[in-house]
Amino acid sequence: MAELAAVVFDLDDTLFDHSGSAARGFGTWLASFHGPATPELTAAWFELQDLHFAAWRDGLVSLAEQRRRRIAGLLELLERPLLDPPGLDALWADYFTAYRSGWERFDDAEAALELVAAAGLRTGILTNGPDDLQHDKLAVIGLSGRVGPVVTAESLGSAKPHPAAYAGLCEALGLDPGAILYVGDDYELDVVGARAAGLRAVHLDRHGTGPAGERDRIGSLHDLAARLV
């Protein structure tokens, strides 16, 4: 195996606390026009996110359309009248404002970057999110310019787990796949997909819900040091 030269991170729910920010933002937003966000409604919101974001990732709908479908799906669950596209866009903008106000990085992100730097390794990010949004997140959480290159599905025209996404990452770094360790929270996208493309991979399993037999699993980025060899 090639000598390790770089550690590349997923962004959402790896360095950036997307789920926490989204849950907090959803609660604030929903209370502004409907009422408290119950656990059931919050879970439904994340199910709508996963369904429609996957459709965008797979090139089936536009970014704006997947957002409208998420809002429309929620309105249906709330038994509220369906809105036209401008109305859906307006509600999305209100949700996004609440979501963005709570953006935070995980408290172990800094430690991970320090561990990688101490090991003399390069860094990068490969994320399925839209280009402008992901760069905005990095700026808000204080990581702009500290992790790079930042490679997005939108800039590549291909998303994880498609092999072209990992190939684009390798090209951006100028490295062979075996010299890159990929770290992410989504087992299928960040571990199975990365390994299929020839990269090394570690599953960041913060909640202990991943496959029991996974050999390279960590519960926190503080535990990354042992994998940097």
GROMACS .gro file of C-alpha atoms in nm:
model
  229
    1MET     CA    1   0.000   0.000   0.000
    2ALA     CA    2   0.116   0.353  -0.079
    3GLU     CA    3   0.248   0.565   0.205
    4LEU     CA    4  -0.022   0.780   0.361
    5ALA     CA    5   0.004   1.139   0.237
    6ALA     CA    6  -0.333   1.304   0.306
    7VAL     CA    7  -0.639   1.284   0.526
    8VAL     CA    8  -0.962   1.399   0.361
    9PHE     CA    9  -1.277   1.468   0.557
   10ASP     CA   10  -1.642   1.466   0.476
   11LEU     CA   11  -1.800   1.793   0.594
   12ASP     CA   12  -2.161   1.747   0.709
   13ASP     CA   13  -2.182   1.555   1.037
   14THR     CA   14  -1.808   1.496   1.029
   15LEU     CA   15  -1.645   1.837   1.084
   16PHE     CA   16  -1.966   2.041   1.074
   17ASP     CA   17  -2.263   1.958   1.299
   18HIS     CA   18  -2.527   1.960   1.027
   19SER     CA   19  -2.781   1.743   1.209
   20GLY     CA   20  -2.765   1.948   1.528
   21SER     CA   21  -2.788   2.276   1.337
   22ALA     CA   22  -3.075   2.147   1.125
   23ALA     CA   23  -3.271   2.017   1.424
   24ARG     CA   24  -3.232   2.343   1.612
   25GLY     CA   25  -3.318   2.548   1.306
   26PHE     CA   26  -3.620   2.332   1.228
   27GLY     CA   27  -3.753   2.379   1.578
   28THR     CA   28  -3.717   2.757   1.567
   29TRP     CA   29  -3.865   2.782   1.218
   30LEU     CA   30  -4.160   2.549   1.279
   31ALA     CA   31  -4.255   2.731   1.597
   32SER     CA   32  -4.276   3.056   1.399
   33PHE     CA   33  -4.569   2.941   1.186
   34HIS     CA   34  -4.705   2.613   1.321
   35GLY     CA   35  -4.607   2.505   1.671
   36PRO     CA   36  -4.348   2.301   1.863
   37ALA     CA   37  -4.132   2.056   1.674
   38THR     CA   38  -4.217   1.713   1.813
   39PRO     CA   39  -3.964   1.430   1.782
   40GLU     CA   40  -4.191   1.276   1.516
   41LEU     CA   41  -4.199   1.592   1.306
   42THR     CA   42  -3.825   1.642   1.340
   43ALA     CA   43  -3.763   1.283   1.228
   44ALA     CA   44  -3.999   1.336   0.934
   45TRP     CA   45  -3.808   1.652   0.834
   46PHE     CA   46  -3.483   1.458   0.820
   47GLU     CA   47  -3.650   1.180   0.619
   48LEU     CA   48  -3.765   1.440   0.367
   49GLN     CA   49  -3.412   1.579   0.357
   50ASP     CA   50  -3.258   1.239   0.287
   51LEU     CA   51  -3.515   1.151   0.020
   52HIS     CA   52  -3.503   1.469  -0.181
   53PHE     CA   53  -3.136   1.553  -0.135
   54ALA     CA   54  -3.054   1.208  -0.272
   55ALA     CA   55  -3.263   1.290  -0.580
   56TRP     CA   56  -3.054   1.606  -0.633
   57ARG     CA   57  -2.732   1.415  -0.570
   58ASP     CA   58  -2.835   1.164  -0.836
   59GLY     CA   59  -2.911   1.439  -1.087
   60LEU     CA   60  -3.287   1.381  -1.093
   61VAL     CA   61  -3.399   1.726  -0.975
   62SER     CA   62  -3.250   2.073  -0.938
   63LEU     CA   63  -3.125   2.205  -0.605
   64ALA     CA   64  -3.420   2.446  -0.584
   65GLU     CA   65  -3.667   2.170  -0.668
   66GLN     CA   66  -3.543   1.934  -0.398
   67ARG     CA   67  -3.584   2.214  -0.145
   68ARG     CA   68  -3.940   2.283  -0.264
   69ARG     CA   69  -4.024   1.915  -0.238
   70ARG     CA   70  -3.899   1.904   0.121
   71ILE     CA   71  -4.116   2.200   0.216
   72ALA     CA   72  -4.416   2.062   0.026
   73GLY     CA   73  -4.378   1.725   0.197
   74LEU     CA   74  -4.377   1.888   0.538
   75LEU     CA   75  -4.683   2.101   0.458
   76GLU     CA   76  -4.866   1.785   0.357
   77LEU     CA   77  -4.777   1.622   0.688
   78LEU     CA   78  -4.900   1.931   0.871
   79GLU     CA   79  -5.223   1.925   0.666
   80ARG     CA   80  -5.161   2.277   0.548
   81PRO     CA   81  -5.243   2.411   0.200
   82LEU     CA   82  -4.988   2.344  -0.072
   83LEU     CA   83  -4.807   2.656  -0.193
   84ASP     CA   84  -4.688   2.763  -0.536
   85PRO     CA   85  -4.310   2.761  -0.603
   86PRO     CA   86  -4.253   3.121  -0.484
   87GLY     CA   87  -4.437   3.040  -0.161
   88LEU     CA   88  -4.231   2.725  -0.111
   89ASP     CA   89  -3.913   2.921  -0.180
   90ALA     CA   90  -4.010   3.183   0.078
   91LEU     CA   91  -4.067   2.919   0.345
   92TRP     CA   92  -3.735   2.758   0.258
   93ALA     CA   93  -3.559   3.092   0.296
   94ASP     CA   94  -3.709   3.130   0.644
   95TYR     CA   95  -3.599   2.779   0.739
   96PHE     CA   96  -3.250   2.837   0.602
   97THR     CA   97  -3.210   3.155   0.807
   98ALA     CA   98  -3.293   2.960   1.123
   99TYR     CA   99  -3.067   2.671   1.021
  100ARG     CA  100  -2.771   2.897   0.942
  101SER     CA  101  -2.800   3.085   1.271
  102GLY     CA  102  -2.703   2.768   1.459
  103TRP     CA  103  -2.410   2.650   1.249
  104GLU     CA  104  -2.135   2.495   1.461
  105ARG     CA  105  -1.838   2.270   1.409
  106PHE     CA  106  -1.788   1.966   1.628
  107ASP     CA  107  -1.565   2.021   1.929
  108ASP     CA  108  -1.327   1.750   1.807
  109ALA     CA  109  -1.271   1.906   1.463
  110GLU     CA  110  -0.983   2.123   1.585
  111ALA     CA  111  -0.814   1.826   1.750
  112ALA     CA  112  -0.839   1.626   1.427
  113LEU     CA  113  -0.673   1.897   1.222
  114GLU     CA  114  -0.396   1.927   1.482
  115LEU     CA  115  -0.340   1.551   1.472
  116VAL     CA  116  -0.313   1.553   1.093
  117ALA     CA  117  -0.075   1.850   1.096
  118ALA     CA  118   0.144   1.686   1.361
  119ALA     CA  119   0.167   1.377   1.142
  120GLY     CA  120   0.293   1.590   0.852
  121LEU     CA  121  -0.004   1.500   0.632
  122ARG     CA  122  -0.207   1.712   0.392
  123THR     CA  123  -0.579   1.772   0.433
  124GLY     CA  124  -0.882   1.809   0.211
  125ILE     CA  125  -1.260   1.791   0.203
  126LEU     CA  126  -1.484   1.592  -0.029
  127THR     CA  127  -1.851   1.675   0.022
  128ASN     CA  128  -2.175   1.607  -0.160
  129GLY     CA  129  -2.313   1.951  -0.073
  130PRO     CA  130  -2.346   2.246  -0.313
  131ASP     CA  131  -2.032   2.451  -0.367
  132ASP     CA  132  -2.138   2.791  -0.231
  133LEU     CA  133  -2.320   2.643   0.067
  134GLN     CA  134  -2.030   2.427   0.177
  135HIS     CA  135  -1.779   2.711   0.149
  136ASP     CA  136  -2.018   2.930   0.349
  137LYS     CA  137  -2.030   2.668   0.623
  138LEU     CA  138  -1.652   2.650   0.640
  139ALA     CA  139  -1.631   3.028   0.669
  140VAL     CA  140  -1.889   3.048   0.948
  141ILE     CA  141  -1.733   2.768   1.154
  142GLY     CA  142  -1.382   2.908   1.113
  143LEU     CA  143  -1.228   2.646   0.886
  144SER     CA  144  -1.191   2.838   0.559
  145GLY     CA  145  -0.836   2.814   0.433
  146ARG     CA  146  -0.745   2.559   0.696
  147VAL     CA  147  -0.859   2.246   0.513
  148GLY     CA  148  -0.805   2.210   0.145
  149PRO     CA  149  -0.864   2.152  -0.132
  150VAL     CA  150  -1.242   2.161  -0.086
  151VAL     CA  151  -1.398   1.939  -0.350
  152THR     CA  152  -1.777   1.938  -0.390
  153ALA     CA  153  -2.018   1.724  -0.586
  154GLU     CA  154  -2.139   2.035  -0.766
  155SER     CA  155  -1.790   2.136  -0.879
  156LEU     CA  156  -1.712   1.780  -0.993
  157GLY     CA  157  -2.045   1.707  -1.155
  158SER     CA  158  -2.045   1.379  -0.966
  159ALA     CA  159  -2.135   1.282  -0.610
  160LYS     CA  160  -2.027   1.014  -0.365
  161PRO     CA  161  -2.045   0.717  -0.395
  162HIS     CA  162  -1.985   0.746  -0.771
  163PRO     CA  163  -1.621   0.656  -0.845
  164ALA     CA  164  -1.579   0.981  -1.040
  165ALA     CA  165  -1.617   1.181  -0.717
  166TYR     CA  166  -1.321   1.007  -0.555
  167ALA     CA  167  -1.125   1.024  -0.881
  168GLY     CA  168  -1.181   1.400  -0.885
  169LEU     CA  169  -1.053   1.423  -0.529
  170CYS     CA  170  -0.737   1.229  -0.618
  171GLU     CA  171  -0.681   1.460  -0.914
  172ALA     CA  172  -0.726   1.769  -0.697
  173LEU     CA  173  -0.467   1.638  -0.452
  174GLY     CA  174  -0.236   1.494  -0.717
  175LEU     CA  175  -0.221   1.168  -0.522
  176ASP     CA  176  -0.288   0.801  -0.584
  177PRO     CA  177  -0.601   0.671  -0.407
  178GLY     CA  178  -0.402   0.448  -0.170
  179ALA     CA  179  -0.220   0.751  -0.030
  180ILE     CA  180  -0.545   0.909   0.091
  181LEU     CA  181  -0.738   0.832   0.410
  182TYR     CA  182  -1.103   0.935   0.389
  183VAL     CA  183  -1.295   1.005   0.712
  184GLY     CA  184  -1.673   1.038   0.719
  185ASP     CA  185  -1.994   0.958   0.903
  186ASP     CA  186  -2.198   0.795   0.624
  187TYR     CA  187  -2.091   0.433   0.602
  188GLU     CA  188  -2.206   0.367   0.246
  189LEU     CA  189  -2.083   0.694   0.097
  190ASP     CA  190  -1.772   0.756   0.301
  191VAL     CA  191  -1.640   0.408   0.370
  192VAL     CA  192  -1.779   0.157   0.121
  193GLY     CA  193  -1.763   0.402  -0.168
  194ALA     CA  194  -1.418   0.532  -0.080
  195ARG     CA  195  -1.270   0.184  -0.045
  196ALA     CA  196  -1.424   0.074  -0.374
  197ALA     CA  197  -1.236   0.362  -0.536
  198GLY     CA  198  -0.907   0.249  -0.377
  199LEU     CA  199  -0.888   0.496  -0.088
  200ARG     CA  200  -0.834   0.402   0.275
  201ALA     CA  201  -1.135   0.485   0.492
  202VAL     CA  202  -1.234   0.531   0.855
  203HIS     CA  203  -1.594   0.537   0.970
  204LEU     CA  204  -1.672   0.818   1.212
  205ASP     CA  205  -1.952   0.651   1.406
  206ARG     CA  206  -2.046   0.914   1.663
  207HIS     CA  207  -2.365   0.736   1.772
  208GLY     CA  208  -2.243   0.375   1.764
  209THR     CA  209  -2.497   0.268   1.503
  210GLY     CA  210  -2.259   0.148   1.230
  211PRO     CA  211  -2.184  -0.208   1.123
  212ALA     CA  212  -2.053  -0.407   1.420
  213GLY     CA  213  -1.782  -0.576   1.216
  214GLU     CA  214  -1.622  -0.259   1.077
  215ARG     CA  215  -1.250  -0.276   1.144
  216ASP     CA  216  -1.176   0.094   1.110
  217ARG     CA  217  -1.435   0.271   1.321
  218ILE     CA  218  -1.390   0.561   1.561
  219GLY     CA  219  -1.644   0.726   1.788
  220SER     CA  220  -1.473   1.065   1.789
  221LEU     CA  221  -1.216   1.251   1.582
  222HIS     CA  222  -1.001   1.251   1.894
  223ASP     CA  223  -0.941   0.882   1.814
  224LEU     CA  224  -0.799   0.951   1.469
  225ALA     CA  225  -0.432   0.945   1.572
  226ALA     CA  226  -0.405   0.566   1.566
  227ARG     CA  227  -0.518   0.561   1.201
  228LEU     CA  228  -0.252   0.805   1.078
  229VAL     CA  229   0.016   0.544   1.016
   0.00000   0.00000   0.00000
